[in-house]
Coordinates of C-alpha atoms in Angstrom, one line a residue:
M820 CA -144.5 -13.1 -121.8
S821 CA -144.3 -16.6 -120.0
N822 CA -140.5 -16.5 -120.2
Q823 CA -140.4 -13.0 -118.7
F824 CA -142.6 -14.1 -115.8
L825 CA -140.4 -17.1 -115.1
I826 CA -137.3 -15.0 -115.2
S827 CA -138.9 -12.5 -112.8
R828 CA -139.8 -15.3 -110.4
L829 CA -136.3 -16.7 -110.6
L830 CA -134.7 -13.3 -109.8
L831 CA -137.1 -12.8 -106.9
F832 CA -136.2 -16.3 -105.5
I833 CA -132.5 -15.5 -105.9
L834 CA -132.9 -12.1 -104.1
V835 CA -134.8 -13.7 -101.2
S836 CA -132.2 -16.4 -100.9
V837 CA -129.4 -13.8 -100.7
I838 CA -131.3 -11.9 -98.0
L839 CA -131.7 -15.1 -96.0
V840 CA -128.0 -15.9 -96.3
I841 CA -127.1 -12.4 -95.1
I842 CA -129.3 -12.7 -92.1
I843 CA -127.8 -16.1 -91.2
Q844 CA -124.3 -14.7 -91.6
D845 CA -125.2 -11.7 -89.3
V846 CA -126.6 -14.1 -86.6
G847 CA -123.4 -16.1 -86.9
Y848 CA -121.4 -12.9 -86.5
A849 CA -123.4 -12.1 -83.4
R850 CA -122.6 -15.4 -81.8
R851 CA -118.9 -14.8 -82.4
K852 CA -118.6 -11.1 -81.6
G853 CA -121.4 -10.0 -79.4
Y854 CA -120.9 -9.2 -75.7
I855 CA -123.0 -9.4 -72.6
Y856 CA -122.2 -6.9 -69.8
F857 CA -123.3 -8.0 -66.3
S858 CA -122.8 -6.9 -62.7
E859 CA -121.7 -9.0 -59.8
R860 CA -121.2 -7.9 -56.2
D861 CA -118.7 -5.0 -56.4
K862 CA -117.8 -5.8 -60.1
I863 CA -118.9 -5.3 -63.7
K864 CA -117.9 -7.9 -66.2
R865 CA -118.4 -8.7 -69.8
M866 CA -118.2 -11.9 -71.8
K867 CA -118.9 -13.1 -75.3
I868 CA -122.4 -14.0 -76.2
N869 CA -121.7 -17.7 -75.9
G870 CA -120.4 -17.3 -72.3
S871 CA -116.7 -17.5 -73.1
D872 CA -113.9 -15.0 -72.5
V873 CA -115.2 -13.5 -69.2
Q874 CA -113.4 -10.2 -68.4
E875 CA -113.5 -7.9 -65.4
I876 CA -113.8 -4.3 -66.7
L877 CA -114.7 -2.5 -63.4
T878 CA -114.0 -3.4 -59.8
D879 CA -114.7 -1.9 -56.4
V880 CA -117.9 -0.3 -57.8
G881 CA -120.3 -1.3 -54.9
W882 CA -123.7 -2.7 -55.4
V883 CA -124.6 -2.0 -59.1
R884 CA -128.3 -1.6 -59.3
D885 CA -128.6 -1.0 -63.1
I886 CA -126.4 -0.8 -66.2
A887 CA -127.0 0.6 -69.7
L888 CA -124.9 0.8 -72.8
D889 CA -124.4 3.8 -75.2
M890 CA -122.8 2.1 -78.2
S891 CA -122.8 5.2 -80.3
N892 CA -120.3 6.8 -77.9
R893 CA -118.8 3.5 -76.6
K894 CA -119.9 4.1 -73.0
I895 CA -121.2 2.0 -70.2
Y896 CA -123.4 3.7 -67.5
W897 CA -124.2 2.2 -64.1
V898 CA -126.1 3.0 -61.0
T899 CA -124.4 2.5 -57.6
P900 CA -126.9 4.2 -55.3
P901 CA -126.9 7.1 -54.6
R902 CA -124.8 7.9 -57.7
I903 CA -124.7 7.4 -61.5
Y904 CA -121.4 6.8 -63.3
R905 CA -120.1 6.2 -66.8
A906 CA -116.9 4.9 -68.3
N907 CA -115.5 3.7 -71.6
L908 CA -116.6 0.1 -72.5
D909 CA -113.2 -1.2 -71.3
G910 CA -113.7 0.4 -67.9
S911 CA -111.3 3.4 -68.4
K912 CA -112.1 7.1 -67.8
I913 CA -114.7 6.8 -65.0
E914 CA -116.9 9.8 -64.6
M915 CA -119.6 10.5 -62.0
I916 CA -122.5 12.2 -63.6
V917 CA -125.1 12.3 -60.8
D918 CA -124.3 12.8 -57.1
K919 CA -126.4 12.3 -54.1
V920 CA -127.5 15.9 -53.6
A921 CA -128.8 18.2 -56.4
P922 CA -127.9 21.8 -55.6
N923 CA -130.4 24.6 -55.8
K924 CA -133.4 22.4 -55.7
P925 CA -136.5 22.4 -53.4
P926 CA -136.2 19.8 -50.6
R927 CA -138.3 17.1 -52.3
E928 CA -136.3 17.4 -55.4
A929 CA -132.8 17.8 -53.8
A930 CA -131.9 14.2 -52.8
N931 CA -130.9 11.9 -55.6
N932 CA -130.9 8.2 -54.9
P933 CA -131.1 6.5 -58.4
F934 CA -131.6 2.8 -58.8
S935 CA -132.7 2.3 -62.4
I936 CA -131.7 4.1 -65.6
A937 CA -132.6 4.5 -69.3
L938 CA -130.6 6.2 -72.0
D939 CA -131.9 8.5 -74.7
I940 CA -128.9 8.4 -77.0
E941 CA -130.2 10.8 -79.6
A942 CA -131.1 13.5 -77.0
N943 CA -127.9 12.8 -74.9
K944 CA -130.1 12.3 -71.8
V945 CA -130.2 9.9 -68.9
Y946 CA -133.5 9.1 -67.1
W947 CA -133.5 7.4 -63.7
G948 CA -135.9 6.1 -61.2
N949 CA -135.3 7.7 -57.8
N950 CA -135.6 5.8 -54.5
V951 CA -136.6 7.9 -51.4
P952 CA -137.8 10.4 -52.4
W953 CA -139.5 8.4 -55.2
G954 CA -140.0 9.7 -58.7
I955 CA -138.3 9.9 -62.1
R956 CA -135.7 12.4 -63.1
S957 CA -133.5 13.2 -66.0
V958 CA -130.0 14.7 -66.6
N959 CA -127.9 15.5 -69.6
N960 CA -125.3 12.8 -70.1
D961 CA -122.5 15.1 -69.0
G962 CA -124.2 15.5 -65.6
S963 CA -125.8 18.9 -66.2
N964 CA -129.4 20.1 -65.9
I965 CA -131.0 17.7 -63.5
E966 CA -134.8 17.8 -63.9
H967 CA -137.5 16.4 -61.7
I968 CA -140.3 14.9 -63.9
E969 CA -143.6 15.8 -62.2
M970 CA -146.3 13.1 -62.3
E971 CA -149.6 12.7 -60.6
R972 CA -149.2 11.9 -56.9
N973 CA -150.8 9.4 -54.6
V974 CA -153.6 11.1 -52.6
L975 CA -152.1 10.2 -49.3
L976 CA -148.4 10.2 -49.9
P977 CA -146.0 12.9 -51.2
F978 CA -144.6 10.8 -54.0
S979 CA -145.9 9.4 -57.2
V980 CA -144.0 6.4 -58.6
D981 CA -141.4 3.9 -57.6
A982 CA -139.6 3.2 -60.9
E983 CA -137.6 0.1 -60.0
S984 CA -137.0 -0.8 -63.6
L985 CA -137.1 2.0 -66.2
E986 CA -137.2 1.6 -70.0
L987 CA -137.5 4.2 -72.8
D988 CA -139.5 4.1 -76.0
A989 CA -137.8 7.1 -77.7
R990 CA -139.9 6.9 -80.8
D991 CA -143.1 7.6 -79.0
G992 CA -141.5 9.6 -76.2
K993 CA -142.7 7.2 -73.5
L994 CA -141.1 5.9 -70.3
Y995 CA -142.2 2.4 -69.0
F996 CA -141.4 1.4 -65.5
A997 CA -142.1 -1.3 -62.9
D998 CA -143.8 0.6 -60.1
S999 CA -143.6 -1.7 -57.1
F1000 CA -145.2 0.8 -54.7
N1001 CA -148.4 0.8 -56.7
G1002 CA -148.0 -2.9 -57.7
T1003 CA -148.2 -2.4 -61.4
I1004 CA -146.3 -1.6 -64.6
A1005 CA -146.9 1.9 -65.7
R1006 CA -146.0 4.4 -68.5
A1007 CA -145.9 8.1 -69.0
N1008 CA -144.7 10.7 -71.5
V1009 CA -141.1 11.7 -70.9
D1010 CA -142.3 15.0 -69.5
G1011 CA -144.5 13.2 -66.9
S1012 CA -147.8 13.7 -68.6
N1013 CA -150.3 11.0 -69.5
H1014 CA -149.3 8.8 -66.6
E1015 CA -151.1 5.4 -66.9
H1016 CA -151.2 2.2 -64.9
L1017 CA -151.4 -0.6 -67.4
G1018 CA -153.5 -3.1 -65.5
I1019 CA -150.7 -5.5 -64.8
S1020 CA -150.9 -6.6 -61.2
M1021 CA -147.5 -7.6 -59.7
M1022 CA -145.7 -6.9 -56.5
D1023 CA -142.3 -8.5 -57.1
A1024 CA -141.1 -7.3 -60.5
W1025 CA -137.4 -6.8 -61.0
G1026 CA -136.5 -6.6 -64.7
L1027 CA -138.4 -4.9 -67.5
A1028 CA -137.5 -4.9 -71.2
L1029 CA -139.2 -3.5 -74.4
D1030 CA -139.4 -5.1 -77.8
L1031 CA -139.6 -1.9 -79.8
H1032 CA -140.1 -3.8 -83.1
N1033 CA -143.1 -5.9 -82.1
R1034 CA -144.4 -3.4 -79.5
R1035 CA -144.3 -5.8 -76.5
M1036 CA -142.8 -5.7 -73.1
Y1037 CA -141.3 -8.5 -71.1
W1038 CA -140.8 -8.6 -67.3
T1039 CA -139.5 -10.9 -64.6
Q1040 CA -141.3 -11.6 -61.3
V1041 CA -138.6 -12.6 -58.8
V1042 CA -140.6 -14.1 -56.0
T1043 CA -143.0 -16.1 -58.2
G1044 CA -140.1 -17.1 -60.6
I1045 CA -141.8 -16.3 -63.9
I1046 CA -141.3 -14.2 -67.0
R1047 CA -144.3 -12.6 -68.6
S1048 CA -145.1 -10.5 -71.6
A1049 CA -147.8 -8.1 -72.7
S1050 CA -148.5 -5.5 -75.5
F1051 CA -147.4 -1.9 -74.8
D1052 CA -150.9 -1.0 -73.6
G1053 CA -150.9 -3.8 -71.0
K1054 CA -153.2 -6.1 -73.0
D1055 CA -152.6 -9.6 -74.4
K1056 CA -150.8 -10.8 -71.3
T1057 CA -149.1 -14.2 -71.4
T1058 CA -146.7 -16.2 -69.2
I1059 CA -143.5 -17.1 -71.1
L1060 CA -141.5 -19.1 -68.5
T1061 CA -142.1 -20.5 -65.0
D1062 CA -140.1 -22.3 -62.3
L1063 CA -137.1 -19.9 -62.5
V1064 CA -134.9 -19.2 -59.5
N1065 CA -135.1 -15.5 -58.5
P1066 CA -135.2 -14.1 -62.0
G1067 CA -133.8 -10.6 -62.1
D1068 CA -132.8 -8.3 -64.9
I1069 CA -133.8 -9.1 -68.5
A1070 CA -132.6 -7.9 -71.9
L1071 CA -133.8 -8.5 -75.5
D1072 CA -132.0 -9.2 -78.7
M1073 CA -134.6 -8.0 -81.2
Y1074 CA -132.7 -9.2 -84.2
S1075 CA -132.6 -12.9 -83.3
Q1076 CA -135.9 -12.7 -81.3
E1077 CA -134.1 -13.9 -78.1
M1078 CA -134.2 -12.8 -74.5
Y1079 CA -131.5 -13.0 -71.9
W1080 CA -132.1 -12.9 -68.2
V1081 CA -130.4 -13.2 -64.8
E1082 CA -131.3 -15.8 -62.2
K1083 CA -129.8 -14.4 -59.1
G1084 CA -129.9 -17.7 -57.5
I1085 CA -129.6 -18.7 -53.8
V1086 CA -126.2 -18.8 -52.2
K1087 CA -124.8 -22.4 -52.1
Q1088 CA -128.0 -24.1 -53.1
K1089 CA -128.4 -22.4 -56.4
P1090 CA -125.6 -20.2 -57.8
G1091 CA -126.6 -17.3 -60.0
R1092 CA -126.6 -17.7 -63.8
I1093 CA -127.4 -16.0 -67.1
R1094 CA -129.8 -17.8 -69.5
R1095 CA -131.2 -17.3 -72.9
S1096 CA -134.4 -18.4 -74.8
N1097 CA -136.5 -17.5 -77.8
F1098 CA -139.2 -14.8 -77.1
D1099 CA -141.8 -17.6 -76.8
G1100 CA -139.8 -19.3 -74.1
S1101 CA -138.5 -22.2 -76.2
N1102 CA -134.9 -23.3 -76.4
V1103 CA -133.8 -22.3 -72.9
T1104 CA -130.0 -22.3 -72.8
D1105 CA -127.6 -21.6 -69.9
I1106 CA -124.9 -19.0 -70.9
F1107 CA -123.0 -18.5 -67.6
N1108 CA -123.1 -20.3 -64.3
G1109 CA -121.5 -20.3 -60.9
S1110 CA -121.5 -16.8 -59.6
K1111 CA -122.9 -16.2 -56.2
F1112 CA -124.8 -13.0 -57.2
I1113 CA -125.5 -11.7 -60.6
Y1114 CA -127.7 -8.6 -60.7
E1115 CA -127.9 -6.7 -64.0
I1116 CA -127.2 -7.4 -67.7
A1117 CA -127.0 -5.3 -70.9
L1118 CA -126.4 -6.6 -74.4
D1119 CA -123.9 -5.1 -76.9
I1120 CA -126.6 -5.3 -79.6
D1121 CA -125.1 -2.7 -81.9
R1122 CA -122.0 -4.7 -82.2
F1123 CA -123.9 -7.8 -83.0
Y1124 CA -125.3 -6.7 -86.3
D1125 CA -123.4 -4.3 -88.6
V1126 CA -126.2 -3.1 -90.8
K1127 CA -123.9 -1.1 -93.1
P1128 CA -122.3 -4.1 -94.8
T1129 CA -125.7 -5.7 -95.0
T1130 CA -127.1 -2.7 -96.7
E1131 CA -124.2 -2.5 -99.1
K1132 CA -124.7 -6.2 -100.0
L1133 CA -128.4 -5.8 -100.6
T1134 CA -127.8 -2.6 -102.7
T1135 CA -125.2 -4.4 -104.8
T1136 CA -127.3 -7.5 -105.1
W1137 CA -130.4 -5.6 -106.2
A1138 CA -128.3 -3.6 -108.8
N1139 CA -127.0 -6.8 -110.2
V1140 CA -130.5 -8.3 -110.4
K1141 CA -131.8 -5.3 -112.3
N1142 CA -128.9 -5.3 -114.7
H1143 CA -129.5 -8.9 -115.8

């Protein structure tokens, strides 16, 4: 009995060691192969996760207000108000999927002026925050079936929300957004019901990102130069980083528990840059420096970590353990 116990403990130790090695290998793969997509004035670029191999993939695109990646279909989406476009990840085959005016709509719902987007890959939908008239809308990713998502309205004004940064929790069917008009971060169901202000007072939010694994959100406050975090219900608020220079968009790598953000900088005095840290704010690292204006970023997360080889390795390892 004692020998069997020792053998079981040894096999468990070997299995855990193999899993750790696989995780480390995957993080190493991320550092070599992952990409950051980011927008500058009139351009969209990408570079390797370590800041090398910077490439221009789209030019003459105007002021890009938001970008998002559909890695399943190898597409990049971007907002250049008042339109939404998409293209292949290398910048080829550009398509406009939302134009300024939506036909056959009531006046309040007719004008499109998107400036933030979120993708529902499984449902083939794009959600966007609209600017004048304010609100949130959705469209199929081929540009068909534009829908106005009706939410509760302010008592005095004919619009409800100003979704300057929009994120989707597809599992729970929730949209989260930085609502600068109401000075808070809010959420609602994707059909507009159950609209909640989350008790987060802020007037200068720019970027918002969701950690879907740990059920936390992170956001930047551009004027005060900080990054903060809270649970999805708005509780357990904490300040992660301070003394940043115009922090803008933010993106999360949930595998390595790291966040990436833009500091838009100040022309001449402080050029824009892209930085990275752990979720707790430790180990701040500059990834890219020197651009006059950097606005938005998106991570090529699905190319960072190929789960299929990892799953195969684990299955094979477990089979070998059971057979010995």
